[in-house]
Each structure stands twice: as C-alpha cells, then as structure tokens.
JSON list of C-alpha atoms and ligand atoms in Angstrom, two decimals:
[
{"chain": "A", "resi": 1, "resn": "UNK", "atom": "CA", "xyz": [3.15, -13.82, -13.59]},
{"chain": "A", "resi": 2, "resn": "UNK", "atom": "CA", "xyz": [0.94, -16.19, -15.44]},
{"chain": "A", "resi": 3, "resn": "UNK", "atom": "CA", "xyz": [-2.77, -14.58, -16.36]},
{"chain": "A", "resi": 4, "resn": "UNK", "atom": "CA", "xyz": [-4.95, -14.94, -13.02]},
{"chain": "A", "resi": 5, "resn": "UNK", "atom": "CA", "xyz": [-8.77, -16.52, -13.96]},
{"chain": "A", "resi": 6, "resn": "UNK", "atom": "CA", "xyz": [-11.55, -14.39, -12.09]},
{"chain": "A", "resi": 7, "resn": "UNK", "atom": "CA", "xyz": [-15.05, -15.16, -11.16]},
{"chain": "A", "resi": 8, "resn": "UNK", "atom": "CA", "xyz": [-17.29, -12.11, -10.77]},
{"chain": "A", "resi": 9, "resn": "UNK", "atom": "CA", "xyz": [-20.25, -12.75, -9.04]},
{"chain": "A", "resi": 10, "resn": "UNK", "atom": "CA", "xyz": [-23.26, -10.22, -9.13]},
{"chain": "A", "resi": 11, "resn": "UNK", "atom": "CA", "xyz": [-26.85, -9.46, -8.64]},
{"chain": "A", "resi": 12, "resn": "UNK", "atom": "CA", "xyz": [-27.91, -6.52, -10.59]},
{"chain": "A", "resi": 13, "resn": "UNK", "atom": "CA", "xyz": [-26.38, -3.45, -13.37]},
{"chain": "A", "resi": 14, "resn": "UNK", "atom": "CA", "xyz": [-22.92, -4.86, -13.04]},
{"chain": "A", "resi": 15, "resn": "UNK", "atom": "CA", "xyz": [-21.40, -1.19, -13.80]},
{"chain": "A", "resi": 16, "resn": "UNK", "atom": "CA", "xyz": [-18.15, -2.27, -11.72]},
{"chain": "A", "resi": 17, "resn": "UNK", "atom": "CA", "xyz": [-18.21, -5.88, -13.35]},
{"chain": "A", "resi": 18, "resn": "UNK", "atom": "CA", "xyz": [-18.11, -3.50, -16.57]},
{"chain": "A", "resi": 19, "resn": "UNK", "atom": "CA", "xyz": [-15.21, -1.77, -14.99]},
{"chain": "A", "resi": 20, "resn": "UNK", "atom": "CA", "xyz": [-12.94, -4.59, -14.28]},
{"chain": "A", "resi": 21, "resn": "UNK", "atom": "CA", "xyz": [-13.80, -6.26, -17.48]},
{"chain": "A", "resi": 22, "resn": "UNK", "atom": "CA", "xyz": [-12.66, -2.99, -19.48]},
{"chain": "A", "resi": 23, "resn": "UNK", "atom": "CA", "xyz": [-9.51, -2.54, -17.17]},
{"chain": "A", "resi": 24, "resn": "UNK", "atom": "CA", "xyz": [-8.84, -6.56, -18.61]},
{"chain": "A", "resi": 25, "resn": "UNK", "atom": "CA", "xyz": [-9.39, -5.83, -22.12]},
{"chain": "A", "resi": 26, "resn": "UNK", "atom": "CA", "xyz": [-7.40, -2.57, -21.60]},
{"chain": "A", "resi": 27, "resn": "UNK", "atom": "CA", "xyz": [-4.45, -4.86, -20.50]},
{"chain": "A", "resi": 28, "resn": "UNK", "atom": "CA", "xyz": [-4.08, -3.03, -17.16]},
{"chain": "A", "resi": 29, "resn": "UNK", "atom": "CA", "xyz": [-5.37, -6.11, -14.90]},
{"chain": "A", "resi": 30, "resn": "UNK", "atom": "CA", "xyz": [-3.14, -9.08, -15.79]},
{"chain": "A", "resi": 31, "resn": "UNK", "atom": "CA", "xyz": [-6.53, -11.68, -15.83]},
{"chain": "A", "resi": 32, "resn": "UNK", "atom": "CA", "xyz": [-9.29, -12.88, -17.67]},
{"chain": "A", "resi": 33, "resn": "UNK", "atom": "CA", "xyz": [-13.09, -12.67, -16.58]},
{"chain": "A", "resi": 34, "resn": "UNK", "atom": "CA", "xyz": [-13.61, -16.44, -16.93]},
{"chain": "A", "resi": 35, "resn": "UNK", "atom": "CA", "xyz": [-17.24, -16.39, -15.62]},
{"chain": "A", "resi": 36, "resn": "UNK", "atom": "CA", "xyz": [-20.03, -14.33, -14.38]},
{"chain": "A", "resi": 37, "resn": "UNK", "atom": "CA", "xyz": [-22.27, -15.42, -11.49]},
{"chain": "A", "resi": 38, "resn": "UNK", "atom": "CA", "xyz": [-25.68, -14.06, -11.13]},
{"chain": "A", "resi": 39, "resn": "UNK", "atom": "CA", "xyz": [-28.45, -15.01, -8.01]},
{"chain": "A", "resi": 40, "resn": "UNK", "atom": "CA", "xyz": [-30.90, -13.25, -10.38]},
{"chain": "A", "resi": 41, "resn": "UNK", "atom": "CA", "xyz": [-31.97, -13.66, -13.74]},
{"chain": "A", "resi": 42, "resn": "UNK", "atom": "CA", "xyz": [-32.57, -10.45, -16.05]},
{"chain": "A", "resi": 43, "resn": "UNK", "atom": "CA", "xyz": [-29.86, -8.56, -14.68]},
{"chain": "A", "resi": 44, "resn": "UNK", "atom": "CA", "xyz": [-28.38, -5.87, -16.72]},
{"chain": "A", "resi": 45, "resn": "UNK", "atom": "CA", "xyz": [-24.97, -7.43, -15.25]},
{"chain": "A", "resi": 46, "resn": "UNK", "atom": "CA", "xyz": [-25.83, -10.52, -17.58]},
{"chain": "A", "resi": 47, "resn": "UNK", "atom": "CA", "xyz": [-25.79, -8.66, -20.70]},
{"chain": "A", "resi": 48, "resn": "UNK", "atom": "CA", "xyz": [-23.07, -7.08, -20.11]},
{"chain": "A", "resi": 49, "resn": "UNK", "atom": "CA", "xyz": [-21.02, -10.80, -19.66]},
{"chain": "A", "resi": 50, "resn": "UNK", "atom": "CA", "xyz": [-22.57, -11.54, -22.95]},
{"chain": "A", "resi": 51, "resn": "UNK", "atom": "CA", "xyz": [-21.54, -8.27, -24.94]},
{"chain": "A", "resi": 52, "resn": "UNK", "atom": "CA", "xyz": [-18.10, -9.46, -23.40]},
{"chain": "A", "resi": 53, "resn": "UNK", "atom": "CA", "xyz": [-18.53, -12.66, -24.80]},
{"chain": "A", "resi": 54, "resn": "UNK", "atom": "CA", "xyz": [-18.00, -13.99, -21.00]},
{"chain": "A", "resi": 55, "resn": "UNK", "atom": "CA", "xyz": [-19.78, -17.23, -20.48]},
{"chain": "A", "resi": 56, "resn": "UNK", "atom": "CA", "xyz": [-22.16, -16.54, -17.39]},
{"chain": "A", "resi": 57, "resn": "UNK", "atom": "CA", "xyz": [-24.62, -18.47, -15.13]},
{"chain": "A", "resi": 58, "resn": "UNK", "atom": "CA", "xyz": [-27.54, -17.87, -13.07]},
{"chain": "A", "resi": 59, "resn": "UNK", "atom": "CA", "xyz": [-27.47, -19.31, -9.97]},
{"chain": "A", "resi": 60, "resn": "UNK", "atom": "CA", "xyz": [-31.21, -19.17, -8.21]},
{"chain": "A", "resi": 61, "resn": "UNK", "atom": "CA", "xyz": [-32.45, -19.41, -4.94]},
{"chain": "A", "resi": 62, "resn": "UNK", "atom": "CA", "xyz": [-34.54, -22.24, -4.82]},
{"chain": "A", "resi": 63, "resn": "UNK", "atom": "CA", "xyz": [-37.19, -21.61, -2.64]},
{"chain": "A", "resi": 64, "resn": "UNK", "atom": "CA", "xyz": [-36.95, -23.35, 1.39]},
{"chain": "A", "resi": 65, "resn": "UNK", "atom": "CA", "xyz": [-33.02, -24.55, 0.74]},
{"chain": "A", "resi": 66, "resn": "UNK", "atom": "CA", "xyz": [-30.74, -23.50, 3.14]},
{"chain": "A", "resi": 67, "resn": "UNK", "atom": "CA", "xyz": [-28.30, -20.58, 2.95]},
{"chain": "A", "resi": 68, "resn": "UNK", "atom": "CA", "xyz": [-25.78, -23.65, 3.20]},
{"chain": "A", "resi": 69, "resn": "UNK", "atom": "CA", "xyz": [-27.54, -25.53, 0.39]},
{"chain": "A", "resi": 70, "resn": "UNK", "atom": "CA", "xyz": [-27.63, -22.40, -1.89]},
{"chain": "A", "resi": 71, "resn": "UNK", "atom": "CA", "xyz": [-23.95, -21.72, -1.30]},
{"chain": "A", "resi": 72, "resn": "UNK", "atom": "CA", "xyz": [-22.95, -25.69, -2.28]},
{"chain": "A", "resi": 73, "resn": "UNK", "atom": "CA", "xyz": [-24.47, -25.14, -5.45]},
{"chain": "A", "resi": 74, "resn": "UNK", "atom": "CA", "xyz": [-22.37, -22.23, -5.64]},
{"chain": "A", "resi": 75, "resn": "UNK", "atom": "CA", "xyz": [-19.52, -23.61, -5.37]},
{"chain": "A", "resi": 76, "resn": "UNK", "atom": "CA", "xyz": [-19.87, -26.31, -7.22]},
{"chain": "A", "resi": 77, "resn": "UNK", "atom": "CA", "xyz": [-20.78, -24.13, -9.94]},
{"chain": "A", "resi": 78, "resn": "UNK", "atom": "CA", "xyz": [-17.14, -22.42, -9.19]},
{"chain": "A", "resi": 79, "resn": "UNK", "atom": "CA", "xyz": [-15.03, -25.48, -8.47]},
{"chain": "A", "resi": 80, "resn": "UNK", "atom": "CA", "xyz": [-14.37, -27.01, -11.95]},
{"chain": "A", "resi": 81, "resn": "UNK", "atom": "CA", "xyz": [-13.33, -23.62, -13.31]},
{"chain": "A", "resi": 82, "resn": "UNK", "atom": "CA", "xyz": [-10.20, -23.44, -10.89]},
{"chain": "A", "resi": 83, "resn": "UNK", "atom": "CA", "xyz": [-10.17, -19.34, -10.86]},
{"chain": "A", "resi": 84, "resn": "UNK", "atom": "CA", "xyz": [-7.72, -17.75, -8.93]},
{"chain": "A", "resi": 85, "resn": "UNK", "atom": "CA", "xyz": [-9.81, -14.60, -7.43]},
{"chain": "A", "resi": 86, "resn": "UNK", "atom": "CA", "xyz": [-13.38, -14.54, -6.65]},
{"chain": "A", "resi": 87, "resn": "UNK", "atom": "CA", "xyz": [-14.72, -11.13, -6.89]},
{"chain": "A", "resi": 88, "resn": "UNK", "atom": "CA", "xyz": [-18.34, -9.71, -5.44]},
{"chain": "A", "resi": 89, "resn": "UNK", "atom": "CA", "xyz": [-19.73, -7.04, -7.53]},
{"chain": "A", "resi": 90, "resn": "UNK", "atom": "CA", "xyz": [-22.93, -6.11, -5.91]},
{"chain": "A", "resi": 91, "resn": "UNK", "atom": "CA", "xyz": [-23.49, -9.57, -5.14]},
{"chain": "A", "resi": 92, "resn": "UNK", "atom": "CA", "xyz": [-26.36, -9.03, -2.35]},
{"chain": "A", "resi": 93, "resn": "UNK", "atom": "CA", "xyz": [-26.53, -12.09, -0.76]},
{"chain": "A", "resi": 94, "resn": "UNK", "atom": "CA", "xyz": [-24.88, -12.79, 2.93]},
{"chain": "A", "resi": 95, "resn": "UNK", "atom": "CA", "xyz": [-22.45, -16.22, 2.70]},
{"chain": "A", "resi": 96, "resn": "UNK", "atom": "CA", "xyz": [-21.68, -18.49, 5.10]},
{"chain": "A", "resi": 97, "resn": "UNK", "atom": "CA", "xyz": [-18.29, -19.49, 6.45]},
{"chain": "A", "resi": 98, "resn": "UNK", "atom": "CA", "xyz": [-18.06, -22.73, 5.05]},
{"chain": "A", "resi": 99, "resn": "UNK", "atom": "CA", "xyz": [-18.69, -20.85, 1.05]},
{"chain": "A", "resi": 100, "resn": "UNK", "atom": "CA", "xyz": [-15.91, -18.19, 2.30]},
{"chain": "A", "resi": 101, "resn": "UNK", "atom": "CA", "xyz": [-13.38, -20.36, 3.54]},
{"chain": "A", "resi": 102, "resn": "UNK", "atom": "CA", "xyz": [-13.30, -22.26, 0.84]},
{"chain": "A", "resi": 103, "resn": "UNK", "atom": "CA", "xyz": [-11.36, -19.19, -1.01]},
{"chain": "A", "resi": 104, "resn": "UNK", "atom": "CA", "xyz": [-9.85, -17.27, 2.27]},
{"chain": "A", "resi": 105, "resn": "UNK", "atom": "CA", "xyz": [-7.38, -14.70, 1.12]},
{"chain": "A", "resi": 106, "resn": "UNK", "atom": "CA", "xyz": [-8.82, -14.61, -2.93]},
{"chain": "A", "resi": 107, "resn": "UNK", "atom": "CA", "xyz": [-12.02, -13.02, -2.37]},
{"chain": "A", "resi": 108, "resn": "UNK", "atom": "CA", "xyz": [-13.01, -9.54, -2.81]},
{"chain": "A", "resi": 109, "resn": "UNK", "atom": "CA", "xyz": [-15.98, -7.21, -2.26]},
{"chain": "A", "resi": 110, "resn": "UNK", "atom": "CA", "xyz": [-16.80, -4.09, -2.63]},
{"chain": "A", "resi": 111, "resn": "UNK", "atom": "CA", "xyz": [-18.88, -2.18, 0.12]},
{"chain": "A", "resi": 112, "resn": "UNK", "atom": "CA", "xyz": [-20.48, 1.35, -0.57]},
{"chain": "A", "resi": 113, "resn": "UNK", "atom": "CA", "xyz": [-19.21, 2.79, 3.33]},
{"chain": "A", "resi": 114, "resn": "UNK", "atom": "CA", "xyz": [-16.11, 3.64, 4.89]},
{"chain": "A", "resi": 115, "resn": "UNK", "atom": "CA", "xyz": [-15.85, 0.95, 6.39]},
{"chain": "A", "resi": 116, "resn": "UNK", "atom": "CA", "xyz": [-16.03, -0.21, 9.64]},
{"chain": "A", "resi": 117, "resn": "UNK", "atom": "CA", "xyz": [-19.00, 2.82, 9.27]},
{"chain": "A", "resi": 118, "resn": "UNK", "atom": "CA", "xyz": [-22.28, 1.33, 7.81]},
{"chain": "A", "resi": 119, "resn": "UNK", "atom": "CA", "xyz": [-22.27, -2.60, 7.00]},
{"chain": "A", "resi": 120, "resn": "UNK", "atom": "CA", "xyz": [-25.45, -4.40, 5.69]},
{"chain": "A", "resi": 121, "resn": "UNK", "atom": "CA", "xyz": [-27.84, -1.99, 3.78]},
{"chain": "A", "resi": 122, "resn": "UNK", "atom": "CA", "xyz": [-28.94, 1.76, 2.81]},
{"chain": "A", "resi": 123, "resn": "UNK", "atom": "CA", "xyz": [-25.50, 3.03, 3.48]},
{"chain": "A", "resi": 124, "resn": "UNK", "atom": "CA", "xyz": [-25.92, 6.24, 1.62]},
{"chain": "A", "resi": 125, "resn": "UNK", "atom": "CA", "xyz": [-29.06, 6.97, 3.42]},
{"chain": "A", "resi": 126, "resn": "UNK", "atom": "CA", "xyz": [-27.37, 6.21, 7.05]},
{"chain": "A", "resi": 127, "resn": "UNK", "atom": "CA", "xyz": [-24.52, 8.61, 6.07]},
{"chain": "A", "resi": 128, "resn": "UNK", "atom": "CA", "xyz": [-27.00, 11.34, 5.28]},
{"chain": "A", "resi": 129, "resn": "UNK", "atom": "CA", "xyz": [-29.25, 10.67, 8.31]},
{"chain": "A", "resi": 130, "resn": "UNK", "atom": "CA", "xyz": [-25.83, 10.64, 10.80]},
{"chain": "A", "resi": 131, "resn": "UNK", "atom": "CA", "xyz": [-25.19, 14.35, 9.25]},
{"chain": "A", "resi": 132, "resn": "UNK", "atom": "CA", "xyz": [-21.76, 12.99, 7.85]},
{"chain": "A", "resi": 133, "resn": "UNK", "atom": "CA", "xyz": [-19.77, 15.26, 5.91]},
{"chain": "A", "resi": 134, "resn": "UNK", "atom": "CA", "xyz": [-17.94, 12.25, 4.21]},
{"chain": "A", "resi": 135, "resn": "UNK", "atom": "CA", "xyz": [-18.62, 9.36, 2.97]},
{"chain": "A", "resi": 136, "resn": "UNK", "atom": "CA", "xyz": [-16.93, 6.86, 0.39]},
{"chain": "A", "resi": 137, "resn": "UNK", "atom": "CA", "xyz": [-16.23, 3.06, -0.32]},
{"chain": "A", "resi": 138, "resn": "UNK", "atom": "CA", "xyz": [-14.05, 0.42, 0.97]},
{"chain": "A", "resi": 139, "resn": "UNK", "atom": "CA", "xyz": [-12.91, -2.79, -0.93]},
{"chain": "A", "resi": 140, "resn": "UNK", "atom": "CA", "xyz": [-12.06, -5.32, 1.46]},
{"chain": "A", "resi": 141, "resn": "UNK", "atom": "CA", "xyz": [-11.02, -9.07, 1.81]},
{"chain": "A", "resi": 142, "resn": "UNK", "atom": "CA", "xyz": [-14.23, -11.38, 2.87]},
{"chain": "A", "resi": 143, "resn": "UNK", "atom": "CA", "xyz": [-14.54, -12.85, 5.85]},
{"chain": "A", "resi": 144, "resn": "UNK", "atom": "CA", "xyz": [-16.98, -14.88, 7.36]},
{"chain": "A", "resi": 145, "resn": "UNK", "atom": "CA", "xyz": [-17.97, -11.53, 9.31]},
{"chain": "A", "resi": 146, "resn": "UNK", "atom": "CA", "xyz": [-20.61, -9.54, 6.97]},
{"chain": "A", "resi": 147, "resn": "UNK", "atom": "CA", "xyz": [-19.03, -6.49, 5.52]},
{"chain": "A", "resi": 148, "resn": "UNK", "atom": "CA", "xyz": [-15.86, -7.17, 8.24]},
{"chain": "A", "resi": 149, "resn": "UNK", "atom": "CA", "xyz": [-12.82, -8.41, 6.70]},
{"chain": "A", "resi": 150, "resn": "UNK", "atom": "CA", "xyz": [-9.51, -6.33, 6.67]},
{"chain": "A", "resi": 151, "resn": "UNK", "atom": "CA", "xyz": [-9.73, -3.28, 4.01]},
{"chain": "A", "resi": 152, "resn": "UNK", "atom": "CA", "xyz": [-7.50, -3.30, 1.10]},
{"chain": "A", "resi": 153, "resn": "UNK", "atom": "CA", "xyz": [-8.20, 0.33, -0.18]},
{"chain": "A", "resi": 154, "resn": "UNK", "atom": "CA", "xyz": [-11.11, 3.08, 0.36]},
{"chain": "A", "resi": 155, "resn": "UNK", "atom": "CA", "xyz": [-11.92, 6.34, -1.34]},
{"chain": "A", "resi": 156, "resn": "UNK", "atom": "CA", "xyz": [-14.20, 9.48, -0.06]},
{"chain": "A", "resi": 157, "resn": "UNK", "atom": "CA", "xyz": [-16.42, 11.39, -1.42]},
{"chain": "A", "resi": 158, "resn": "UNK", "atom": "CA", "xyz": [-17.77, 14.34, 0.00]},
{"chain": "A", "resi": 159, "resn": "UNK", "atom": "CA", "xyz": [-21.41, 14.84, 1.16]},
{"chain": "A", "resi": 160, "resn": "UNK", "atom": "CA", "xyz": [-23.13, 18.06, 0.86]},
{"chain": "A", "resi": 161, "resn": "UNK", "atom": "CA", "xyz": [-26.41, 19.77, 2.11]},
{"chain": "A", "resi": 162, "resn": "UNK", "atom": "CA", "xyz": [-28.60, 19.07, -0.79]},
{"chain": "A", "resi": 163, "resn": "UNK", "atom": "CA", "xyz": [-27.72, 15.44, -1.45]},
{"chain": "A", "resi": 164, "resn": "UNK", "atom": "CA", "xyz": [-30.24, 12.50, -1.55]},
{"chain": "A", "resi": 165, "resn": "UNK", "atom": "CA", "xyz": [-29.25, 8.93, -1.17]},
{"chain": "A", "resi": 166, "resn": "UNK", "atom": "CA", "xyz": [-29.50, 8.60, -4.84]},
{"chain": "A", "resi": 167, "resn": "UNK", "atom": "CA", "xyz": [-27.04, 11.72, -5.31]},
{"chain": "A", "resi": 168, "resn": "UNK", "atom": "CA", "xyz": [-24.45, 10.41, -3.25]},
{"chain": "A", "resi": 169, "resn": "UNK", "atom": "CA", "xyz": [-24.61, 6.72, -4.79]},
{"chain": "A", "resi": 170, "resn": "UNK", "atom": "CA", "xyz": [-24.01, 8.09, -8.12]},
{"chain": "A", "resi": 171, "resn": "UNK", "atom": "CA", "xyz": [-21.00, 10.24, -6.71]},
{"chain": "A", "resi": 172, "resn": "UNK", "atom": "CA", "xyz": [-20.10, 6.79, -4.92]},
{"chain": "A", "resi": 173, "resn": "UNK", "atom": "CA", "xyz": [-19.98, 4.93, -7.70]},
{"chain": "A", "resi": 174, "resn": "UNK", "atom": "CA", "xyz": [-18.12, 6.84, -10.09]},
{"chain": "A", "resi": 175, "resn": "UNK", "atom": "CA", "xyz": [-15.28, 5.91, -7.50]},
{"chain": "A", "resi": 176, "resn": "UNK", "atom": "CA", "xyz": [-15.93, 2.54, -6.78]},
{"chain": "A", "resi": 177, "resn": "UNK", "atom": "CA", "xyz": [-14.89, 1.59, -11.05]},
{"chain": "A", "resi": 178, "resn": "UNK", "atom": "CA", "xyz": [-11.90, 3.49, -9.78]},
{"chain": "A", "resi": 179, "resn": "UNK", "atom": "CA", "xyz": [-10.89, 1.72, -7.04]},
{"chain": "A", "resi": 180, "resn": "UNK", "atom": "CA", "xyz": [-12.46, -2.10, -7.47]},
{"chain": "A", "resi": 181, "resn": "UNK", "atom": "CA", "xyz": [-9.72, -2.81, -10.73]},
{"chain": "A", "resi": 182, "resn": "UNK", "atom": "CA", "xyz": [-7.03, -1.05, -9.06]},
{"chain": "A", "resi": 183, "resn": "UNK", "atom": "CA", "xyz": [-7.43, -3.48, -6.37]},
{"chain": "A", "resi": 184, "resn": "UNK", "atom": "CA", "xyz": [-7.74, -6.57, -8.53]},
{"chain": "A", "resi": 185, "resn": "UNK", "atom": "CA", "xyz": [-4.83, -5.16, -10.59]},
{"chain": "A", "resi": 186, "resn": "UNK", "atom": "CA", "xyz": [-2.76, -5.58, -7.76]},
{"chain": "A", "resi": 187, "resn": "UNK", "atom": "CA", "xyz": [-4.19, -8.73, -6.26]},
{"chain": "A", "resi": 188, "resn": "UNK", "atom": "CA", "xyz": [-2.94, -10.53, -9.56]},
{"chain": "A", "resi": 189, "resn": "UNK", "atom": "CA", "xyz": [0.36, -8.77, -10.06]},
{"chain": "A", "resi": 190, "resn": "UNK", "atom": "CA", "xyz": [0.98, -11.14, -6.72]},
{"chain": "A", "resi": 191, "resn": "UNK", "atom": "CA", "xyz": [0.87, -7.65, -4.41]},
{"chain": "A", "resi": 192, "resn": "UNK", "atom": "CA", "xyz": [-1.87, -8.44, -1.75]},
{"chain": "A", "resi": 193, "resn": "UNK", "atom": "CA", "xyz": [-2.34, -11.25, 0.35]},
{"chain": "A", "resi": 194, "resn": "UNK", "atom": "CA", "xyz": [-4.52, -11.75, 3.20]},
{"chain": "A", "resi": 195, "resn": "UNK", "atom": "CA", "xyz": [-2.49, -13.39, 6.67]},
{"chain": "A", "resi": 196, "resn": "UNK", "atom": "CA", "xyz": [-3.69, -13.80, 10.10]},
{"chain": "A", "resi": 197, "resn": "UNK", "atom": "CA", "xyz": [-6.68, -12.17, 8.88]},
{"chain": "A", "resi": 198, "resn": "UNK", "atom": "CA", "xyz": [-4.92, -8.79, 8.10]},
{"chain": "A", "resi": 199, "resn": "UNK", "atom": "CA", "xyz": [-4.17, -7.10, 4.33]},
{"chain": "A", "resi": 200, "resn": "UNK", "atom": "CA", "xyz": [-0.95, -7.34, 3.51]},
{"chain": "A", "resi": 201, "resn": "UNK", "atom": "CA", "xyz": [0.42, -5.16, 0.33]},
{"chain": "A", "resi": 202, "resn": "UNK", "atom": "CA", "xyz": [4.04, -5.95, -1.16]},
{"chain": "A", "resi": 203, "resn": "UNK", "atom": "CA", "xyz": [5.26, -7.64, 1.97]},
{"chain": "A", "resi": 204, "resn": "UNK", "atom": "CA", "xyz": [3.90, -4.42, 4.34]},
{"chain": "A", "resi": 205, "resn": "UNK", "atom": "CA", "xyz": [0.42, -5.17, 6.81]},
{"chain": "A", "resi": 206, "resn": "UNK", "atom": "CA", "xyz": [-1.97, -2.63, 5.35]},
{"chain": "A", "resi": 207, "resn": "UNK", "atom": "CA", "xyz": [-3.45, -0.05, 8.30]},
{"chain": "A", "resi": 208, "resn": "UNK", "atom": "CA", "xyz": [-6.96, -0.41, 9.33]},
{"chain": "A", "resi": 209, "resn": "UNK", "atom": "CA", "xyz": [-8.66, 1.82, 6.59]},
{"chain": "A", "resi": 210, "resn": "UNK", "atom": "CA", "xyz": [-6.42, 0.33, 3.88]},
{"chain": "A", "resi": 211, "resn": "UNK", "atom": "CA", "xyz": [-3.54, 1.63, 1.35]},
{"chain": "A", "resi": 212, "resn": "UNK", "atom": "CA", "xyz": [-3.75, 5.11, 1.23]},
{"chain": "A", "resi": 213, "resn": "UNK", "atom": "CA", "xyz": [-4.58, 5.97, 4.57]},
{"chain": "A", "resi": 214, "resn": "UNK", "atom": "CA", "xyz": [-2.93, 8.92, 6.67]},
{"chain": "A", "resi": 215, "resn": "UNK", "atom": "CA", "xyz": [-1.90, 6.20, 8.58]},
{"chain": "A", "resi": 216, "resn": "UNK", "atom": "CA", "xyz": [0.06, 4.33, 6.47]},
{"chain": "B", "resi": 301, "resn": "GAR", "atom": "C1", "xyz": [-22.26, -1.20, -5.73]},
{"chain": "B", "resi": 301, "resn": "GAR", "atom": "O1", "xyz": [-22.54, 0.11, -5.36]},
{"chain": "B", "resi": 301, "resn": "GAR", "atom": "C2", "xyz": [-21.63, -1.95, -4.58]},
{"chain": "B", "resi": 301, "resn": "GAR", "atom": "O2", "xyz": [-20.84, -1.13, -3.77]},
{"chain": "B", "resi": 301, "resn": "GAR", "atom": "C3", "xyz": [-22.84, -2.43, -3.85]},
{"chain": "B", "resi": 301, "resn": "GAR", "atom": "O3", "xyz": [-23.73, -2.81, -4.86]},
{"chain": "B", "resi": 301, "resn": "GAR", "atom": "C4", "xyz": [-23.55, -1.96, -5.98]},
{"chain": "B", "resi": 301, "resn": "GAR", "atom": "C5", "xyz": [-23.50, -2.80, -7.24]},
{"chain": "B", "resi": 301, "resn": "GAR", "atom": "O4", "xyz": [-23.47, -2.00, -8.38]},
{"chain": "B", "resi": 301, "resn": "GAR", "atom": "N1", "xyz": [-22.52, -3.52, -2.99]},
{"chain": "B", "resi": 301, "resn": "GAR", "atom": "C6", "xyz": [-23.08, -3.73, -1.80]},
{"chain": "B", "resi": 301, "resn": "GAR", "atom": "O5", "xyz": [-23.93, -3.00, -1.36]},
{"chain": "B", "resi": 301, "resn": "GAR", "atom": "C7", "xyz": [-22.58, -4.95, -1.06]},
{"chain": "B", "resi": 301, "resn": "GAR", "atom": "N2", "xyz": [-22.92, -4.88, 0.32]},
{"chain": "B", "resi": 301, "resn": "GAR", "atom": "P1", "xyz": [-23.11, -2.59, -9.78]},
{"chain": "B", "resi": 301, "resn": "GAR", "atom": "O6", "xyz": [-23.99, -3.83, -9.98]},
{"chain": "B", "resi": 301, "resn": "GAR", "atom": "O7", "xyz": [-23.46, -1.52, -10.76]},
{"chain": "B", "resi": 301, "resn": "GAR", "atom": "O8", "xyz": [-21.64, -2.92, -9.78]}
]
C-alpha cells in the first residue's frame, strides 16, 4: 500500500505526536507526518515537529469568530495537503459537524477514559472521585458527537488507593504512545474503516469497547 500522509493536530506537549512520529521513522507505521496543527502557539508539541523537521502551523483562535469560522480556516489550512488520516493528539478544542464530516471514517482521537465512561474533561479526577478501580484510554473514530464515535482499541490501567489525578495520567499515558500508533499502524495498512458509524477491523465490526475486548 502506497505511504498514507497524516495530519496531527495538537494543543500542548505532543508526547503521543512524539510517539507516532518515532513509530514512522521506526518504519512500523507505513506514513509520513506531513504536518502538525497547533490552536496554540509555544507548545512543546511545536518543537517537537521541528526537531522532526515536520513543517507545522499554528492555527489561532481569533477572538469573537465562530466555532464554524475557526474550523473553515482549519480546513483550509488541511485541504491543499490532501492527507489521508487526520489524527487528534490532545487537540482540546470541540469541532463541529460540518469540520468532521469533511473526513468521516479518517479521523482519529485519542480520549484519556474508557470510554463511553468520562467524555469532556478531568477524566482522571472523575475516575478517582467515582472510587473506580480501573481506568484506561480509548482511541476512537470522531464523530460529530464529543468524545462518542465507535472505539477502535482501549487499554486499562489500574487505579490504586494512593493515586492523584496526576499519578494516574502519567500511568495513562505511558499507554496511550502504546496504543495511539498501533492504531494508526493499522488504519494505513488499509485494516480499519469506519461504516454505518461502527469500527470495522479486517472486514470484522469491532465490539463496543474496541479490538481486544472480552467481547470480541
Ligand atoms: C493526552 O492525554 C490525550 O489523551 C488527551 O490530551 C493529552 C495530550 O497529551 N486528550 C484529551 O483529553 C482529548 N479529550 P500529549 O500532548 O502529550 O499527547
């Protein structure tokens, strides 16, 4: 299969940007990082794009547009580089339908919750304060429903007595750079597609909490 051209798109460290650039460089993903999309400037994200010699752009609110205004500069920042997979890295900013249907079934995000468990924000602390004893992260197709579109593949972590929010994060992450290019590996090997608003994974719909699941 011909090398697939990724967008990321960010908003802060970029440590799983890192992680899917690496896993390119390594070979393992069959794709090239083509561009880096940041809402903010200064971003540690942004440096890292640079190290990678990854030509990036910062794409700023300007203050009193429109969500819908923001998100057709956006995409017209995206459009002329033709990339086959959009990928969210920590991008914190909610999209609207029109931005997400525009690449239905090649856009991925990563969400720090077992998802459907704990959309939107402070997911770590929620798990704590529900007296969870697991939590983990789920990397999912979007959909013009925040944090709702079918799951591709999750991973747990466990969470014990004396954890903070800050713990747990750390213990999240560590598997999210697992699981994000192991995802986008197989998204450009041609294995996952997104129909009827399900996951699909050689061929086979995907169960509700992804590959992987006892489920399956
Ligand atoms: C990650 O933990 C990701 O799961 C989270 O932002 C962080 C970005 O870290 N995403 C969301 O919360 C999206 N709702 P990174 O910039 O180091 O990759």
């Amino acid at each position: 299969m011909q090398k697939q051209r990724i967008a990321v798109l960010i908003s802060g460290s970029g440590s799983n940007l890192q992680a899917i650039i690496d896993a390119c460089q390594a070979g393992q993903i069959n794709a090239d990082v083509v561009t880096v999309i940041s809402n903010k400037a200064d971003v540690y994200g942004l440096e890292r794009a640079a190290n990678a010699a990854i030509p990036s752009l910062v794409v700023s609110t300007i203050q009193g547009e429109s969500r819908e205004q923001y998100d057709q500069r956006l995409l017209a920042a995206l459009e002329p580089l033709h990339v086959d997979l959009v990928v969210l890295a920590g991008f914190m900013r909610i999209l609207t339908a029109e931005f997400v249907n525009q690449f239905s079934g090649r856009m991925l995000n990563i969400h720090p919750s077992l998802l459907p468990k704990y959309p939107g924000l402070n997911t770590h602390q929620r798990a704590i304060d529900a007296g969870d004893s697991v939590h983990g992260v789920s990397v999912h197709f979007v959909t013009p429903e925040l944090d709702g579109g079918p799951v591709i593949l999750q991973a747990q972590v466990p969470i014990f007595a004396e954890d903070d929010a800050e713990l747990l994060q750390q213990r999240v992450h560590s598997q999210e750079h697992r699981i994000y290019p192991l995802v986008v590996q197989w998204f450009c090997q041609g294995r996952l597609t997104m129909i009827d608003g399900k996951a699909m994974m050689d061929g086979d719909i995907l169960a509700a909490a992804g590959y992987a699941s006892d489920d399956q």
